[in-house]
mmCIF file of C-alpha atoms and ligand atoms in Angstrom:
data_model
loop_
_atom_site.group_PDB
_atom_site.id
_atom_site.type_symbol
_atom_site.label_atom_id
_atom_site.label_comp_id
_atom_site.label_asym_id
_atom_site.label_seq_id
_atom_site.Cartn_x
_atom_site.Cartn_y
_atom_site.Cartn_z
ATOM 1 C CA ASP J 1204 -7.773 -22.706 -1.775
ATOM 2 C CA LEU J 1205 -6.599 -19.104 -1.346
ATOM 3 C CA SER J 1206 -3.053 -19.718 -2.579
ATOM 4 C CA THR J 1207 -1.907 -17.601 -5.490
ATOM 5 C CA PHE J 1208 1.169 -16.114 -7.124
ATOM 6 C CA PHE J 1209 2.621 -12.625 -7.166
ATOM 7 C CA LEU J 1210 5.238 -11.891 -9.817
ATOM 8 C CA GLY J 1211 5.962 -15.613 -9.995
ATOM 9 C CA ARG J 1212 6.302 -16.106 -6.235
ATOM 10 C CA PRO J 1213 3.833 -18.273 -4.312
ATOM 11 C CA LEU J 1214 1.580 -16.646 -1.705
ATOM 12 C CA ALA J 1215 -0.506 -18.580 0.831
ATOM 13 C CA ALA J 1216 -3.207 -15.889 0.614
ATOM 14 C CA PRO J 1217 -3.632 -12.623 -1.333
ATOM 15 C CA LEU J 1218 -3.664 -10.503 1.819
ATOM 16 C CA MET J 1219 -1.183 -8.206 3.524
ATOM 17 C CA ASN J 1220 -1.011 -5.068 5.663
ATOM 18 C CA ALA J 1221 -1.078 -1.616 4.092
ATOM 19 C CA SER J 1222 2.161 0.201 4.761
ATOM 20 C CA GLY J 1223 1.932 2.325 7.893
ATOM 21 C CA VAL J 1224 -0.244 -0.082 9.825
ATOM 22 C CA TRP J 1225 1.306 -2.571 12.254
ATOM 23 C CA CYS J 1226 4.733 -2.363 10.685
ATOM 24 C CA ASN J 1227 6.692 0.421 12.423
ATOM 25 C CA VAL J 1228 8.725 -1.715 14.815
ATOM 26 C CA THR J 1229 10.065 -5.261 15.019
ATOM 27 C CA ASN J 1230 7.352 -6.450 17.463
ATOM 28 C CA GLN J 1231 4.648 -5.485 15.004
ATOM 29 C CA LEU J 1232 6.539 -6.876 12.014
ATOM 30 C CA ASN J 1233 7.028 -10.171 13.862
ATOM 31 C CA ALA J 1234 3.280 -10.276 14.615
ATOM 32 C CA LEU J 1235 2.552 -9.786 10.904
ATOM 33 C CA ALA J 1236 5.060 -12.502 10.037
ATOM 34 C CA LYS J 1237 3.229 -14.915 12.359
ATOM 35 C CA SER J 1238 -0.237 -13.875 11.143
ATOM 36 C CA GLU J 1239 -2.348 -15.392 8.362
ATOM 37 C CA ALA J 1240 -1.324 -12.575 5.971
ATOM 38 C CA GLY J 1241 0.226 -13.932 2.775
ATOM 39 C CA ALA J 1242 2.741 -11.086 2.524
ATOM 40 C CA MET J 1243 3.724 -7.977 4.476
ATOM 41 C CA VAL J 1244 5.251 -4.533 4.048
ATOM 42 C CA THR J 1245 7.360 -2.323 6.301
ATOM 43 C CA LYS J 1246 6.434 1.231 7.366
ATOM 44 C CA SER J 1247 7.409 3.813 4.748
ATOM 45 C CA CYS J 1248 10.876 4.876 5.773
ATOM 46 C CA THR J 1249 13.059 7.904 5.410
ATOM 47 C CA LEU J 1250 16.848 8.101 5.437
ATOM 48 C CA VAL J 1251 16.840 8.980 9.129
ATOM 49 C CA ARG J 1252 14.455 8.283 11.989
ATOM 50 C CA ARG J 1253 11.458 10.601 12.482
ATOM 51 C CA ASP J 1254 9.145 11.095 15.465
ATOM 52 C CA GLY J 1255 6.282 12.132 13.193
ATOM 53 C CA ASN J 1256 3.578 14.694 13.935
ATOM 54 C CA PRO J 1257 2.185 15.587 17.390
ATOM 55 C CA GLU J 1258 -0.672 13.474 18.764
ATOM 56 C CA PRO J 1259 -3.547 12.933 18.401
ATOM 57 C CA ARG J 1260 -2.698 12.091 14.804
ATOM 58 C CA TYR J 1261 -5.097 9.211 14.027
ATOM 59 C CA HIS J 1262 -8.822 9.209 14.698
ATOM 60 C CA THR J 1263 -11.415 6.522 14.086
ATOM 61 C CA LEU J 1264 -14.436 7.697 12.069
ATOM 62 C CA SER J 1265 -17.843 6.029 11.646
ATOM 63 C CA MET J 1266 -16.849 4.566 8.272
ATOM 64 C CA GLY J 1267 -13.074 4.671 8.416
ATOM 65 C CA SER J 1268 -10.275 6.829 9.702
ATOM 66 C CA ILE J 1269 -8.420 10.108 9.375
ATOM 67 C CA ASN J 1270 -4.676 10.363 9.985
ATOM 68 C CA SER J 1271 -1.744 12.674 9.739
ATOM 69 C CA MET J 1272 1.046 10.592 11.215
ATOM 70 C CA GLY J 1273 3.834 12.579 9.567
ATOM 71 C CA LEU J 1274 5.980 9.610 8.612
ATOM 72 C CA PRO J 1275 7.105 8.438 12.041
ATOM 73 C CA ASN J 1276 9.632 5.702 11.345
ATOM 74 C CA GLU J 1277 12.859 4.235 12.645
ATOM 75 C CA GLY J 1278 14.979 5.168 9.630
ATOM 76 C CA HIS J 1279 15.764 2.952 6.645
ATOM 77 C CA LEU J 1280 18.620 1.006 8.258
ATOM 78 C CA TYR J 1281 16.244 -0.337 10.927
ATOM 79 C CA TYR J 1282 13.951 -1.829 8.250
ATOM 80 C CA LEU J 1283 16.938 -3.052 6.270
ATOM 81 C CA ASP J 1284 18.020 -4.895 9.383
ATOM 82 C CA TYR J 1285 14.540 -6.438 9.682
ATOM 83 C CA ALA J 1286 14.638 -7.354 5.969
ATOM 84 C CA GLN J 1287 17.864 -9.253 6.530
ATOM 85 C CA GLN J 1288 16.343 -11.274 9.405
ATOM 86 C CA HIS J 1289 13.008 -11.932 7.688
ATOM 87 C CA ASP J 1290 12.010 -15.514 6.816
ATOM 88 C CA TYR J 1291 11.199 -15.269 3.099
ATOM 89 C CA GLU J 1292 10.079 -18.910 2.986
ATOM 90 C CA ASN J 1293 7.275 -17.960 5.372
ATOM 91 C CA LYS J 1294 6.044 -14.995 3.277
ATOM 92 C CA PRO J 1295 7.325 -12.313 0.904
ATOM 93 C CA LEU J 1296 8.329 -8.953 2.363
ATOM 94 C CA PHE J 1297 7.858 -5.584 0.700
ATOM 95 C CA PHE J 1298 10.116 -2.694 1.693
ATOM 96 C CA SER J 1299 8.337 0.677 1.576
ATOM 97 C CA VAL J 1300 10.568 3.653 0.842
ATOM 98 C CA ALA J 1301 9.420 7.273 1.196
ATOM 99 C CA GLY J 1302 12.430 9.518 0.823
ATOM 100 C CA LEU J 1303 11.904 13.228 1.457
ATOM 101 C CA THR J 1304 13.991 13.972 -1.662
ATOM 102 C CA LEU J 1305 14.941 12.155 -4.844
ATOM 103 C CA ASP J 1306 18.509 11.831 -3.547
ATOM 104 C CA ASP J 1307 17.271 10.209 -0.322
ATOM 105 C CA ASN J 1308 15.289 7.686 -2.361
ATOM 106 C CA LEU J 1309 18.323 6.917 -4.534
ATOM 107 C CA THR J 1310 20.548 6.473 -1.473
ATOM 108 C CA MET J 1311 18.042 4.114 0.153
ATOM 109 C CA VAL J 1312 17.474 1.925 -2.909
ATOM 110 C CA ALA J 1313 21.238 1.686 -3.460
ATOM 111 C CA GLN J 1314 21.692 0.435 0.099
ATOM 112 C CA ILE J 1315 18.821 -2.031 -0.221
ATOM 113 C CA GLN J 1316 20.428 -3.329 -3.396
ATOM 114 C CA ASP J 1317 23.844 -3.701 -1.724
ATOM 115 C CA ALA J 1318 22.218 -5.654 1.130
ATOM 116 C CA TYR J 1319 21.062 -8.367 -1.329
ATOM 117 C CA THR J 1320 17.754 -8.766 0.484
ATOM 118 C CA PRO J 1321 14.933 -10.546 -1.401
ATOM 119 C CA ALA J 1322 12.522 -7.843 -0.172
ATOM 120 C CA MET J 1323 10.617 -6.086 -2.975
ATOM 121 C CA VAL J 1324 10.872 -2.300 -2.927
ATOM 122 C CA GLU J 1325 7.637 -0.272 -2.960
ATOM 123 C CA ILE J 1326 8.389 3.407 -3.566
ATOM 124 C CA ASN J 1327 5.778 5.547 -1.837
ATOM 125 C CA LEU J 1328 4.942 8.397 -4.231
ATOM 126 C CA SER J 1329 1.894 9.465 -2.263
ATOM 127 C CA CYS J 1330 2.694 10.448 1.313
ATOM 128 C CA PRO J 1331 0.285 13.329 2.019
ATOM 129 C CA ASN J 1332 1.379 14.158 5.552
ATOM 130 C CA VAL J 1333 4.735 15.903 5.361
ATOM 131 C CA PRO J 1334 3.899 19.624 5.399
ATOM 132 C CA GLY J 1335 5.457 21.566 2.548
ATOM 133 C CA LYS J 1336 5.972 18.548 0.318
ATOM 134 C CA ALA J 1337 3.682 17.968 -2.661
ATOM 135 C CA GLN J 1338 2.917 14.367 -3.526
ATOM 136 C CA ILE J 1339 5.038 13.134 -6.423
ATOM 137 C CA GLY J 1340 2.026 11.143 -7.554
ATOM 138 C CA TYR J 1341 0.268 14.407 -8.392
ATOM 139 C CA ASP J 1342 3.278 15.968 -10.170
ATOM 140 C CA PHE J 1343 3.549 14.039 -13.423
ATOM 141 C CA GLU J 1344 6.899 15.555 -14.447
ATOM 142 C CA ALA J 1345 8.442 14.662 -11.081
ATOM 143 C CA LEU J 1346 6.890 11.188 -11.388
ATOM 144 C CA ASP J 1347 8.634 10.623 -14.719
ATOM 145 C CA VAL J 1348 11.964 11.863 -13.306
ATOM 146 C CA ILE J 1349 11.882 9.691 -10.186
ATOM 147 C CA LEU J 1350 10.961 6.567 -12.156
ATOM 148 C CA ALA J 1351 13.794 7.223 -14.610
ATOM 149 C CA GLU J 1352 16.324 7.816 -11.829
ATOM 150 C CA ILE J 1353 15.293 4.805 -9.744
ATOM 151 C CA SER J 1354 15.220 2.614 -12.851
ATOM 152 C CA SER J 1355 18.844 3.472 -13.548
ATOM 153 C CA ALA J 1356 20.046 3.353 -9.910
ATOM 154 C CA TYR J 1357 18.286 0.108 -8.964
ATOM 155 C CA ALA J 1358 18.862 -3.137 -10.843
ATOM 156 C CA ARG J 1359 15.766 -5.041 -9.732
ATOM 157 C CA PRO J 1360 12.039 -4.743 -10.415
ATOM 158 C CA PHE J 1361 10.183 -2.481 -7.987
ATOM 159 C CA GLY J 1362 6.709 -1.122 -7.333
ATOM 160 C CA VAL J 1363 5.083 2.233 -6.696
ATOM 161 C CA LYS J 1364 2.392 3.251 -4.225
ATOM 162 C CA LEU J 1365 0.099 5.798 -5.843
ATOM 163 C CA PRO J 1366 -2.403 8.294 -4.541
ATOM 164 C CA PRO J 1367 -5.980 8.044 -5.802
ATOM 165 C CA TYR J 1368 -6.810 9.757 -9.104
ATOM 166 C CA PHE J 1369 -10.256 11.089 -9.908
ATOM 167 C CA ASP J 1370 -10.095 11.913 -13.609
ATOM 168 C CA ILE J 1371 -9.894 9.569 -16.590
ATOM 169 C CA ALA J 1372 -7.287 11.804 -18.247
ATOM 170 C CA HIS J 1373 -5.112 11.368 -15.152
ATOM 171 C CA PHE J 1374 -5.470 7.566 -15.255
ATOM 172 C CA ASP J 1375 -4.367 7.714 -18.902
ATOM 173 C CA GLU J 1376 -1.415 10.012 -18.289
ATOM 174 C CA VAL J 1377 -0.065 8.230 -15.196
ATOM 175 C CA ALA J 1378 -0.430 4.784 -16.785
ATOM 176 C CA GLU J 1379 1.389 5.998 -19.894
ATOM 177 C CA ILE J 1380 4.294 7.211 -17.714
ATOM 178 C CA LEU J 1381 4.402 3.961 -15.692
ATOM 179 C CA ASN J 1382 4.390 1.897 -18.890
ATOM 180 C CA ARG J 1383 7.616 3.593 -20.026
ATOM 181 C CA TYR J 1384 9.425 1.850 -17.152
ATOM 182 C CA ASP J 1385 9.731 -1.933 -17.425
ATOM 183 C CA LYS J 1386 11.250 -2.159 -13.965
ATOM 184 C CA VAL J 1387 7.996 -0.921 -12.459
ATOM 185 C CA ALA J 1388 6.628 -4.421 -11.894
ATOM 186 C CA PHE J 1389 3.719 -3.568 -9.638
ATOM 187 C CA VAL J 1390 1.480 -0.638 -8.777
ATOM 188 C CA THR J 1391 -0.238 -0.258 -5.403
ATOM 189 C CA CYS J 1392 -3.558 1.625 -5.594
ATOM 190 C CA ILE J 1393 -4.445 3.555 -3.443
ATOM 191 C CA ASN J 1394 -2.932 5.563 -0.631
ATOM 192 C CA SER J 1395 -5.403 7.443 1.552
ATOM 193 C CA ILE J 1396 -7.640 10.098 0.008
ATOM 194 C CA GLY J 1397 -5.553 13.061 1.019
ATOM 195 C CA ASN J 1398 -6.488 15.972 3.205
ATOM 196 C CA GLY J 1399 -9.981 15.229 4.365
ATOM 197 C CA LEU J 1400 -11.467 16.910 7.425
ATOM 198 C CA MET J 1401 -13.887 15.621 10.061
ATOM 199 C CA ILE J 1402 -15.434 17.615 12.889
ATOM 200 C CA ASP J 1403 -16.654 16.852 16.394
ATOM 201 C CA ILE J 1404 -19.946 18.722 16.752
ATOM 202 C CA ASN J 1405 -19.974 18.777 20.576
ATOM 203 C CA SER J 1406 -16.629 20.483 20.970
ATOM 204 C CA GLU J 1407 -16.791 22.182 17.540
ATOM 205 C CA THR J 1408 -13.227 21.073 16.896
ATOM 206 C CA VAL J 1409 -11.167 19.053 14.515
ATOM 207 C CA LEU J 1410 -10.220 15.470 15.463
ATOM 208 C CA ILE J 1411 -6.468 15.400 14.928
ATOM 209 C CA LYS J 1412 -3.802 17.889 15.932
ATOM 210 C CA PRO J 1413 -1.535 18.203 12.857
ATOM 211 C CA LYS J 1414 -2.420 20.319 9.821
ATOM 212 C CA GLN J 1415 -5.407 22.056 11.472
ATOM 213 C CA GLY J 1416 -7.215 18.740 11.473
ATOM 214 C CA PHE J 1417 -6.632 17.799 7.834
ATOM 215 C CA GLY J 1418 -5.579 14.212 7.202
ATOM 216 C CA GLY J 1419 -5.647 11.204 4.903
ATOM 217 C CA ILE J 1420 -8.964 9.341 4.791
ATOM 218 C CA GLY J 1421 -9.025 5.543 4.908
ATOM 219 C CA GLY J 1422 -11.568 2.804 5.441
ATOM 220 C CA GLU J 1423 -14.928 2.245 3.819
ATOM 221 C CA TYR J 1424 -15.224 5.875 2.644
ATOM 222 C CA VAL J 1425 -12.505 5.169 0.082
ATOM 223 C CA LEU J 1426 -13.632 1.774 -1.262
ATOM 224 C CA PRO J 1427 -15.234 2.972 -4.558
ATOM 225 C CA THR J 1428 -12.243 5.230 -5.268
ATOM 226 C CA ALA J 1429 -9.839 2.365 -4.514
ATOM 227 C CA LEU J 1430 -11.717 -0.088 -6.761
ATOM 228 C CA ALA J 1431 -11.760 2.456 -9.597
ATOM 229 C CA ASN J 1432 -8.020 3.061 -9.341
ATOM 230 C CA VAL J 1433 -7.228 -0.671 -9.147
ATOM 231 C CA ASN J 1434 -9.343 -1.386 -12.202
ATOM 232 C CA ALA J 1435 -8.151 1.678 -14.138
ATOM 233 C CA PHE J 1436 -4.487 0.679 -13.761
ATOM 234 C CA TYR J 1437 -5.241 -3.032 -14.248
ATOM 235 C CA ARG J 1438 -6.761 -2.194 -17.633
ATOM 236 C CA ARG J 1439 -4.019 0.252 -18.651
ATOM 237 C CA CYS J 1440 -0.922 -1.591 -17.382
ATOM 238 C CA PRO J 1441 -1.280 -5.174 -18.664
ATOM 239 C CA GLU J 1442 2.407 -5.957 -18.048
ATOM 240 C CA LYS J 1443 2.251 -4.929 -14.390
ATOM 241 C CA SER J 1444 0.668 -6.465 -11.302
ATOM 242 C CA ILE J 1445 -1.724 -4.417 -9.200
ATOM 243 C CA ILE J 1446 -1.870 -4.414 -5.405
ATOM 244 C CA GLY J 1447 -5.232 -3.179 -4.150
ATOM 245 C CA CYS J 1448 -5.551 -1.033 -1.050
ATOM 246 C CA GLY J 1449 -8.492 0.898 0.295
ATOM 247 C CA GLY J 1450 -11.684 0.219 2.193
ATOM 248 C CA VAL J 1451 -11.142 -3.454 2.962
ATOM 249 C CA SER J 1452 -12.715 -4.809 6.158
ATOM 250 C CA THR J 1453 -14.616 -7.907 4.920
ATOM 251 C CA GLY J 1454 -14.162 -10.852 2.568
ATOM 252 C CA GLU J 1455 -16.610 -9.161 0.173
ATOM 253 C CA HIS J 1456 -14.290 -6.169 -0.076
ATOM 254 C CA VAL J 1457 -11.314 -8.455 -0.760
ATOM 255 C CA PHE J 1458 -13.325 -10.262 -3.463
ATOM 256 C CA MET J 1459 -14.197 -6.936 -5.117
ATOM 257 C CA HIS J 1460 -10.557 -5.817 -5.213
ATOM 258 C CA LEU J 1461 -9.492 -9.167 -6.727
ATOM 259 C CA LEU J 1462 -12.286 -9.000 -9.320
ATOM 260 C CA ALA J 1463 -11.202 -5.442 -10.221
ATOM 261 C CA GLY J 1464 -7.709 -6.744 -10.937
ATOM 262 C CA ALA J 1465 -5.705 -6.744 -7.724
ATOM 263 C CA SER J 1466 -3.254 -9.620 -7.212
ATOM 264 C CA ILE J 1467 -2.837 -8.869 -3.507
ATOM 265 C CA VAL J 1468 -5.166 -6.860 -1.273
ATOM 266 C CA GLN J 1469 -3.846 -4.672 1.533
ATOM 267 C CA VAL J 1470 -5.630 -3.847 4.771
ATOM 268 C CA GLY J 1471 -4.967 -0.541 6.541
ATOM 269 C CA THR J 1472 -7.679 1.062 8.681
ATOM 270 C CA ALA J 1473 -9.396 -2.256 9.491
ATOM 271 C CA LEU J 1474 -6.057 -3.779 10.542
ATOM 272 C CA TYR J 1475 -5.418 -0.768 12.767
ATOM 273 C CA GLU J 1476 -8.856 -1.208 14.342
ATOM 274 C CA GLU J 1477 -8.881 -4.996 14.654
ATOM 275 C CA GLY J 1478 -5.277 -6.205 14.837
ATOM 276 C CA VAL J 1479 -3.528 -9.008 12.967
ATOM 277 C CA ASP J 1480 -6.271 -11.586 13.638
ATOM 278 C CA ILE J 1481 -8.232 -9.820 10.886
ATOM 279 C CA PHE J 1482 -6.303 -11.820 8.282
ATOM 280 C CA ALA J 1483 -7.727 -15.123 9.564
ATOM 281 C CA ARG J 1484 -11.262 -13.656 9.444
ATOM 282 C CA LEU J 1485 -10.812 -12.248 5.920
ATOM 283 C CA LYS J 1486 -9.535 -15.631 4.721
ATOM 284 C CA ILE J 1487 -12.599 -17.415 6.124
ATOM 285 C CA GLU J 1488 -14.945 -14.826 4.580
ATOM 286 C CA LEU J 1489 -13.236 -14.911 1.175
ATOM 287 C CA ALA J 1490 -13.168 -18.723 1.155
ATOM 288 C CA ARG J 1491 -16.900 -18.775 1.918
ATOM 289 C CA ILE J 1492 -17.687 -16.459 -1.009
ATOM 290 C CA MET J 1493 -15.551 -18.572 -3.345
ATOM 291 C CA GLN J 1494 -17.250 -21.737 -2.163
ATOM 292 C CA GLN J 1495 -20.728 -20.226 -2.674
ATOM 293 C CA LYS J 1496 -19.742 -19.175 -6.190
ATOM 294 C CA GLY J 1497 -18.044 -22.464 -7.012
ATOM 295 C CA TYR J 1498 -14.562 -20.987 -7.457
ATOM 296 C CA GLN J 1499 -11.647 -23.264 -6.553
ATOM 297 C CA LYS J 1500 -8.841 -20.791 -7.284
ATOM 298 C CA ILE J 1501 -8.427 -17.015 -7.184
ATOM 299 C CA GLU J 1502 -7.123 -17.025 -10.770
ATOM 300 C CA GLU J 1503 -10.594 -18.132 -11.960
ATOM 301 C CA TYR J 1504 -12.043 -14.669 -11.237
ATOM 302 C CA GLN J 1505 -9.089 -12.344 -10.589
ATOM 303 C CA GLY J 1506 -9.362 -9.327 -12.947
ATOM 304 C CA LYS J 1507 -12.521 -10.722 -14.562
ATOM 305 C CA LEU J 1508 -14.868 -7.896 -13.573
ATOM 306 C CA LYS J 1509 -17.792 -7.712 -16.008
ATOM 307 C CA THR J 1510 -19.162 -4.523 -17.559
ATOM 308 C CA ILE J 1511 -22.725 -4.012 -18.732
HETATM 309 C C1 DHB Z 1009 2.101 8.729 6.194
HETATM 310 C C2 DHB Z 1009 0.875 8.696 5.575
HETATM 311 C C3 DHB Z 1009 0.767 8.174 4.322
HETATM 312 O O1 DHB Z 1009 -0.430 8.094 3.678
HETATM 313 C C4 DHB Z 1009 1.888 7.682 3.679
HETATM 314 O O2 DHB Z 1009 1.778 7.188 2.457
HETATM 315 C C5 DHB Z 1009 3.112 7.704 4.306
HETATM 316 C C6 DHB Z 1009 3.204 8.220 5.571
HETATM 317 C C7 DHB Z 1009 2.223 9.295 7.526
HETATM 318 O O3 DHB Z 1009 1.545 10.261 7.831
HETATM 319 O O4 DHB Z 1009 3.055 8.768 8.312
#
């Protein structure tokens, strides 16, 4: 039985897409809605439509992917329209917002609020692929300001998508900031590991066109970093739920994220590579692990990672 709860709402399975993958346009969103995913999220949106960066802007790597999409999206009103059509009885919908400025974020959350959609807002504080913009997730003063402003502009609970952190002092400082804001109900860890580089030896060139080949790294390369961030924030933010993202392509990976403290596990690179049927496979693989271990329910092991 893979059913569970997220912030009091029932989920058929603790699986969903990672924002950016299979969620740019209605066709893809409808495919996610029909899939075995227990929840879904829209592409991070900006106030107005963007074409994104020149192609090629995604490349498959031996253990994952590199991308610099540049926030191609249809503009927030397109996703708001989808959110108003979505069947919330079928599965919860998250609404990913990635304003280029604080004001854009405030405008978008105000409009989402006025639309009375049940979608849960996920504010993306970690988009690494808009040249000239530093990630808010790495600017702790800006992080505090945006959480304060959104908390006063937006009446409902919301979540934040964070970049990976690599230092215990940073886990402490970010968690302390998040814990000042009761409306921050969930934390999604992690976005891609920013600004990696991979090289084709034959042609002696980079693999993607934007940013001289630099791009966000996803897939199995990032699994240990993702698990560390999930567990670090799970331990430090006991009042919040954690959504795990990073390096998930098998039921074992899902199980690890759940053990580390995730309540839902997102799939990015592997969903891009395999398509929406991956959710059915991950459910079978996770169910098999639970059966082998004698677990009936996710709650029996979720967050119960042991230390030695
Ligand atoms: C893009 C990449 C990200 O990692 C993100 O969080 C948002 C957008 C992009 O390049 O489109």
